[in-house]
Structure formats: structure tokens, C-alpha cells
JSON list of C-alpha atoms in Angstrom, two decimals:
[
{"chain": "A", "resi": 1, "resn": "MET", "atom": "CA", "xyz": [-8.72, -30.21, 4.23]},
{"chain": "A", "resi": 2, "resn": "LEU", "atom": "CA", "xyz": [-6.25, -29.98, 1.36]},
{"chain": "A", "resi": 3, "resn": "TYR", "atom": "CA", "xyz": [-8.09, -26.59, 0.78]},
{"chain": "A", "resi": 4, "resn": "LYS", "atom": "CA", "xyz": [-7.29, -25.28, 4.01]},
{"chain": "A", "resi": 5, "resn": "ASN", "atom": "CA", "xyz": [-3.74, -26.70, 3.93]},
{"chain": "A", "resi": 6, "resn": "ILE", "atom": "CA", "xyz": [-3.01, -25.19, 0.60]},
{"chain": "A", "resi": 7, "resn": "TYR", "atom": "CA", "xyz": [-4.00, -21.75, 1.91]},
{"chain": "A", "resi": 8, "resn": "LEU", "atom": "CA", "xyz": [-2.28, -22.04, 4.84]},
{"chain": "A", "resi": 9, "resn": "ALA", "atom": "CA", "xyz": [0.94, -22.97, 2.77]},
{"chain": "A", "resi": 10, "resn": "ASN", "atom": "CA", "xyz": [0.62, -20.16, 0.31]},
{"chain": "A", "resi": 11, "resn": "ALA", "atom": "CA", "xyz": [-0.27, -17.53, 2.88]},
{"chain": "A", "resi": 12, "resn": "THR", "atom": "CA", "xyz": [2.83, -18.64, 4.87]},
{"chain": "A", "resi": 13, "resn": "VAL", "atom": "CA", "xyz": [5.37, -18.28, 1.74]},
{"chain": "A", "resi": 14, "resn": "LEU", "atom": "CA", "xyz": [3.80, -15.32, 0.62]},
{"chain": "A", "resi": 15, "resn": "LEU", "atom": "CA", "xyz": [4.09, -13.50, 4.29]},
{"chain": "A", "resi": 16, "resn": "CYS", "atom": "CA", "xyz": [7.75, -14.67, 4.21]},
{"chain": "A", "resi": 17, "resn": "HIS", "atom": "CA", "xyz": [8.25, -13.24, 0.94]},
{"chain": "A", "resi": 18, "resn": "GLN", "atom": "CA", "xyz": [6.95, -10.06, 2.64]},
{"chain": "A", "resi": 19, "resn": "ILE", "atom": "CA", "xyz": [9.23, -10.30, 5.46]},
{"chain": "A", "resi": 20, "resn": "GLU", "atom": "CA", "xyz": [12.45, -10.64, 3.06]},
{"chain": "A", "resi": 21, "resn": "ALA", "atom": "CA", "xyz": [10.95, -7.78, 0.88]},
{"chain": "A", "resi": 22, "resn": "ALA", "atom": "CA", "xyz": [12.12, -5.52, 3.62]},
{"chain": "A", "resi": 23, "resn": "TYR", "atom": "CA", "xyz": [15.80, -6.73, 3.46]},
{"chain": "A", "resi": 24, "resn": "TRP", "atom": "CA", "xyz": [15.48, -5.95, -0.75]},
{"chain": "A", "resi": 25, "resn": "HIS", "atom": "CA", "xyz": [13.90, -2.67, 0.01]},
{"chain": "A", "resi": 26, "resn": "GLU", "atom": "CA", "xyz": [10.92, -3.40, -2.07]},
{"chain": "A", "resi": 27, "resn": "TRP", "atom": "CA", "xyz": [9.25, -0.10, -1.89]},
{"chain": "A", "resi": 28, "resn": "ASN", "atom": "CA", "xyz": [12.17, 1.05, -4.27]},
{"chain": "A", "resi": 29, "resn": "LEU", "atom": "CA", "xyz": [10.42, -1.48, -7.14]},
{"chain": "A", "resi": 30, "resn": "PHE", "atom": "CA", "xyz": [7.13, 0.26, -6.33]},
{"chain": "A", "resi": 31, "resn": "ALA", "atom": "CA", "xyz": [8.78, 3.58, -6.35]},
{"chain": "A", "resi": 32, "resn": "LEU", "atom": "CA", "xyz": [6.97, 4.28, -2.98]},
{"chain": "A", "resi": 33, "resn": "PRO", "atom": "CA", "xyz": [8.13, 7.12, -0.86]},
{"chain": "A", "resi": 34, "resn": "GLY", "atom": "CA", "xyz": [8.59, 6.69, 2.75]},
{"chain": "A", "resi": 35, "resn": "GLY", "atom": "CA", "xyz": [10.98, 3.99, 2.82]},
{"chain": "A", "resi": 36, "resn": "ILE", "atom": "CA", "xyz": [10.47, 1.02, 5.49]},
{"chain": "A", "resi": 37, "resn": "GLN", "atom": "CA", "xyz": [7.83, 2.94, 7.30]},
{"chain": "A", "resi": 38, "resn": "LEU", "atom": "CA", "xyz": [5.02, 3.10, 4.53]},
{"chain": "A", "resi": 39, "resn": "PHE", "atom": "CA", "xyz": [6.24, -0.29, 3.46]},
{"chain": "A", "resi": 40, "resn": "VAL", "atom": "CA", "xyz": [5.36, -1.91, 7.04]},
{"chain": "A", "resi": 41, "resn": "LEU", "atom": "CA", "xyz": [2.25, 0.28, 7.18]},
{"chain": "A", "resi": 42, "resn": "LEU", "atom": "CA", "xyz": [0.90, -1.02, 3.85]},
{"chain": "A", "resi": 43, "resn": "ASN", "atom": "CA", "xyz": [1.95, -4.45, 4.77]},
{"chain": "A", "resi": 44, "resn": "ILE", "atom": "CA", "xyz": [-0.50, -4.29, 7.81]},
{"chain": "A", "resi": 45, "resn": "PRO", "atom": "CA", "xyz": [-3.67, -4.66, 5.47]},
{"chain": "A", "resi": 46, "resn": "ILE", "atom": "CA", "xyz": [-1.97, -7.27, 3.46]},
{"chain": "A", "resi": 47, "resn": "VAL", "atom": "CA", "xyz": [-1.20, -9.32, 6.66]},
{"chain": "A", "resi": 48, "resn": "LEU", "atom": "CA", "xyz": [-4.75, -8.47, 8.03]},
{"chain": "A", "resi": 49, "resn": "VAL", "atom": "CA", "xyz": [-6.62, -9.70, 5.03]},
{"chain": "A", "resi": 50, "resn": "ILE", "atom": "CA", "xyz": [-4.51, -12.87, 4.84]},
{"chain": "A", "resi": 51, "resn": "LEU", "atom": "CA", "xyz": [-5.14, -13.73, 8.29]},
{"chain": "A", "resi": 52, "resn": "TRP", "atom": "CA", "xyz": [-8.60, -13.21, 8.30]},
{"chain": "A", "resi": 53, "resn": "GLY", "atom": "CA", "xyz": [-9.29, -14.76, 5.01]},
{"chain": "A", "resi": 54, "resn": "PHE", "atom": "CA", "xyz": [-7.66, -17.99, 6.78]},
{"chain": "A", "resi": 55, "resn": "GLY", "atom": "CA", "xyz": [-10.19, -17.48, 9.49]},
{"chain": "A", "resi": 56, "resn": "ALA", "atom": "CA", "xyz": [-13.00, -17.67, 7.02]},
{"chain": "A", "resi": 57, "resn": "VAL", "atom": "CA", "xyz": [-11.43, -20.54, 5.13]},
{"chain": "A", "resi": 58, "resn": "ILE", "atom": "CA", "xyz": [-11.45, -22.36, 8.83]},
{"chain": "A", "resi": 59, "resn": "ARG", "atom": "CA", "xyz": [-14.86, -21.58, 9.37]},
{"chain": "A", "resi": 60, "resn": "ASN", "atom": "CA", "xyz": [-15.95, -22.81, 5.70]},
{"chain": "A", "resi": 61, "resn": "SER", "atom": "CA", "xyz": [-17.58, -19.25, 5.43]},
{"chain": "A", "resi": 62, "resn": "ALA", "atom": "CA", "xyz": [-18.82, -18.20, 1.82]},
{"chain": "A", "resi": 63, "resn": "SER", "atom": "CA", "xyz": [-16.47, -15.44, 2.03]},
{"chain": "A", "resi": 64, "resn": "GLY", "atom": "CA", "xyz": [-13.32, -17.74, 2.57]},
{"chain": "A", "resi": 65, "resn": "THR", "atom": "CA", "xyz": [-13.54, -18.52, -1.47]},
{"chain": "A", "resi": 66, "resn": "ILE", "atom": "CA", "xyz": [-13.18, -15.01, -1.99]},
{"chain": "A", "resi": 67, "resn": "TYR", "atom": "CA", "xyz": [-10.16, -14.34, 0.30]},
{"chain": "A", "resi": 68, "resn": "SER", "atom": "CA", "xyz": [-8.64, -17.73, -1.29]},
{"chain": "A", "resi": 69, "resn": "TRP", "atom": "CA", "xyz": [-9.09, -15.83, -4.61]},
{"chain": "A", "resi": 70, "resn": "VAL", "atom": "CA", "xyz": [-7.38, -12.89, -3.26]},
{"chain": "A", "resi": 71, "resn": "LEU", "atom": "CA", "xyz": [-4.58, -14.99, -1.97]},
{"chain": "A", "resi": 72, "resn": "VAL", "atom": "CA", "xyz": [-4.14, -16.58, -5.35]},
{"chain": "A", "resi": 73, "resn": "VAL", "atom": "CA", "xyz": [-3.97, -13.23, -7.17]},
{"chain": "A", "resi": 74, "resn": "GLY", "atom": "CA", "xyz": [-1.93, -11.80, -4.78]},
{"chain": "A", "resi": 75, "resn": "GLY", "atom": "CA", "xyz": [0.57, -14.93, -5.03]},
{"chain": "A", "resi": 76, "resn": "LEU", "atom": "CA", "xyz": [0.69, -14.74, -8.87]},
{"chain": "A", "resi": 77, "resn": "PHE", "atom": "CA", "xyz": [1.06, -10.89, -8.96]},
{"chain": "A", "resi": 78, "resn": "ALA", "atom": "CA", "xyz": [4.00, -11.50, -6.55]},
{"chain": "A", "resi": 79, "resn": "ALA", "atom": "CA", "xyz": [5.79, -14.01, -8.76]},
{"chain": "A", "resi": 80, "resn": "PHE", "atom": "CA", "xyz": [5.19, -12.56, -12.16]},
{"chain": "A", "resi": 81, "resn": "PHE", "atom": "CA", "xyz": [6.00, -8.96, -10.81]},
{"chain": "A", "resi": 82, "resn": "HIS", "atom": "CA", "xyz": [9.39, -10.23, -9.36]},
{"chain": "A", "resi": 83, "resn": "SER", "atom": "CA", "xyz": [10.07, -12.38, -12.32]},
{"chain": "A", "resi": 84, "resn": "TYR", "atom": "CA", "xyz": [9.91, -9.43, -14.59]},
{"chain": "A", "resi": 85, "resn": "HIS", "atom": "CA", "xyz": [12.31, -7.56, -12.64]},
{"chain": "A", "resi": 86, "resn": "LEU", "atom": "CA", "xyz": [14.49, -10.52, -12.53]},
{"chain": "A", "resi": 87, "resn": "TRP", "atom": "CA", "xyz": [14.24, -10.87, -16.17]},
{"chain": "A", "resi": 88, "resn": "ARG", "atom": "CA", "xyz": [14.91, -7.38, -16.82]},
{"chain": "A", "resi": 89, "resn": "GLY", "atom": "CA", "xyz": [18.22, -7.80, -14.76]},
{"chain": "A", "resi": 90, "resn": "ASP", "atom": "CA", "xyz": [17.04, -6.47, -11.38]},
{"chain": "A", "resi": 91, "resn": "GLN", "atom": "CA", "xyz": [19.67, -7.55, -8.78]},
{"chain": "A", "resi": 92, "resn": "THR", "atom": "CA", "xyz": [17.06, -7.87, -6.01]},
{"chain": "A", "resi": 93, "resn": "PHE", "atom": "CA", "xyz": [15.38, -11.06, -5.17]},
{"chain": "A", "resi": 94, "resn": "THR", "atom": "CA", "xyz": [18.11, -13.07, -6.32]},
{"chain": "A", "resi": 95, "resn": "LEU", "atom": "CA", "xyz": [18.97, -14.85, -3.32]},
{"chain": "A", "resi": 96, "resn": "PRO", "atom": "CA", "xyz": [18.20, -18.91, -3.48]},
{"chain": "A", "resi": 97, "resn": "ILE", "atom": "CA", "xyz": [15.61, -18.21, -0.81]},
{"chain": "A", "resi": 98, "resn": "SER", "atom": "CA", "xyz": [14.20, -15.45, -2.81]},
{"chain": "A", "resi": 99, "resn": "ILE", "atom": "CA", "xyz": [14.00, -17.57, -5.74]},
{"chain": "A", "resi": 100, "resn": "SER", "atom": "CA", "xyz": [12.58, -20.60, -3.61]},
{"chain": "A", "resi": 101, "resn": "LEU", "atom": "CA", "xyz": [9.99, -18.36, -2.05]},
{"chain": "A", "resi": 102, "resn": "LEU", "atom": "CA", "xyz": [8.88, -16.92, -5.33]},
{"chain": "A", "resi": 103, "resn": "ILE", "atom": "CA", "xyz": [8.62, -20.34, -6.95]},
{"chain": "A", "resi": 104, "resn": "ALA", "atom": "CA", "xyz": [6.70, -21.87, -4.00]},
{"chain": "A", "resi": 105, "resn": "THR", "atom": "CA", "xyz": [4.42, -19.07, -4.40]},
{"chain": "A", "resi": 106, "resn": "LEU", "atom": "CA", "xyz": [3.74, -19.56, -8.03]},
{"chain": "A", "resi": 107, "resn": "VAL", "atom": "CA", "xyz": [3.34, -23.13, -7.56]},
{"chain": "A", "resi": 108, "resn": "LEU", "atom": "CA", "xyz": [0.83, -23.13, -4.59]},
{"chain": "A", "resi": 109, "resn": "SER", "atom": "CA", "xyz": [-1.22, -20.46, -6.03]},
{"chain": "A", "resi": 110, "resn": "VAL", "atom": "CA", "xyz": [-1.73, -22.26, -9.25]},
{"chain": "A", "resi": 111, "resn": "LEU", "atom": "CA", "xyz": [-2.60, -25.30, -7.04]},
{"chain": "A", "resi": 112, "resn": "GLN", "atom": "CA", "xyz": [-4.85, -23.12, -4.96]},
{"chain": "A", "resi": 113, "resn": "ALA", "atom": "CA", "xyz": [-6.61, -21.83, -8.02]},
{"chain": "A", "resi": 114, "resn": "GLY", "atom": "CA", "xyz": [-7.19, -25.16, -9.44]},
{"chain": "A", "resi": 115, "resn": "ILE", "atom": "CA", "xyz": [-8.77, -26.56, -6.19]},
{"chain": "A", "resi": 116, "resn": "LEU", "atom": "CA", "xyz": [-10.95, -23.55, -6.00]},
{"chain": "A", "resi": 117, "resn": "LEU", "atom": "CA", "xyz": [-12.13, -23.88, -9.57]},
{"chain": "A", "resi": 118, "resn": "ASN", "atom": "CA", "xyz": [-12.72, -27.63, -9.04]},
{"chain": "A", "resi": 119, "resn": "MET", "atom": "CA", "xyz": [-14.70, -26.79, -5.94]},
{"chain": "A", "resi": 120, "resn": "GLY", "atom": "CA", "xyz": [-16.72, -24.65, -8.08]},
{"chain": "A", "resi": 121, "resn": "GLN", "atom": "CA", "xyz": [-17.31, -27.00, -10.58]},
{"chain": "A", "resi": 122, "resn": "GLU", "atom": "CA", "xyz": [-18.34, -29.53, -7.76]},
{"chain": "A", "resi": 123, "resn": "GLY", "atom": "CA", "xyz": [-20.74, -26.97, -6.78]},
{"chain": "A", "resi": 124, "resn": "ASP", "atom": "CA", "xyz": [-22.18, -26.32, -10.28]},
{"chain": "A", "resi": 125, "resn": "SER", "atom": "CA", "xyz": [-22.75, -30.10, -10.62]},
{"chain": "A", "resi": 126, "resn": "LYS", "atom": "CA", "xyz": [-24.44, -30.41, -7.51]},
{"chain": "A", "resi": 127, "resn": "ASN", "atom": "CA", "xyz": [-27.03, -27.66, -8.52]},
{"chain": "A", "resi": 128, "resn": "THR", "atom": "CA", "xyz": [-27.99, -29.34, -11.73]}
]
């Protein structure tokens, strides 16, 4: 149950970060042309993968583990990408809620990775 709840919590904060990213014009950080329109189009597959992954986790599907790792990598990428830009003095994502979402994403991604690693070790010990 913890595994499913952590996925849901991590997905929630990461998706909230993506919503907030529109406010900060995140496409400029990635040097994407097309502004908000391309940004929204690129977020469609991100949202789809996260939601589809949660369905796989709920069904206890083997692909749920893969989707979980994808979410972990996405969360870690978001946290470190924005930390780097903040460290360089970038003035985006500097509101308290922005920082809170990034910290929550980092903490939840690390926690989720630990759970996934532990689940893998439990599976390995059952096979020996």
C-alpha cells in the first residue's frame, strides 16, 4: 500500500510542478520554440505516462515497476535541473511553493526509489 501511496504523492507534486511551470515559462529554460502551445503539447505524453503508470501500479502489473522508475527519474531530473538553475542565479521557480514542490519531488523520488530497490531485493531473496 505504501508503494501505491508514494507513487500517487510523487505524481501529484510532479504534476503540480508542471502546472506551475507554465507560470514560469519553463519552455524558456529548455530553449523550446513555440511557447505555451508546444509546452502544453509536450506535457500531454508526460501526464499520460504518469496516469497510465498509476493504473499499472494499482493493478500490480509488472509494468508498474517500470513506470515507477520513470516517475522517479522524472522527479529527480526536475529537482536537479531546477536546483542547478537556481544555483546559477536564475530567478524562476523561486516562490516558496515552487521550492516546496521541488523539495517534495526530490524527497518523494528518493523514497520511491528506496521502496523500489527494496521490492527488488525482496523479489531476489524469494528466488534464492
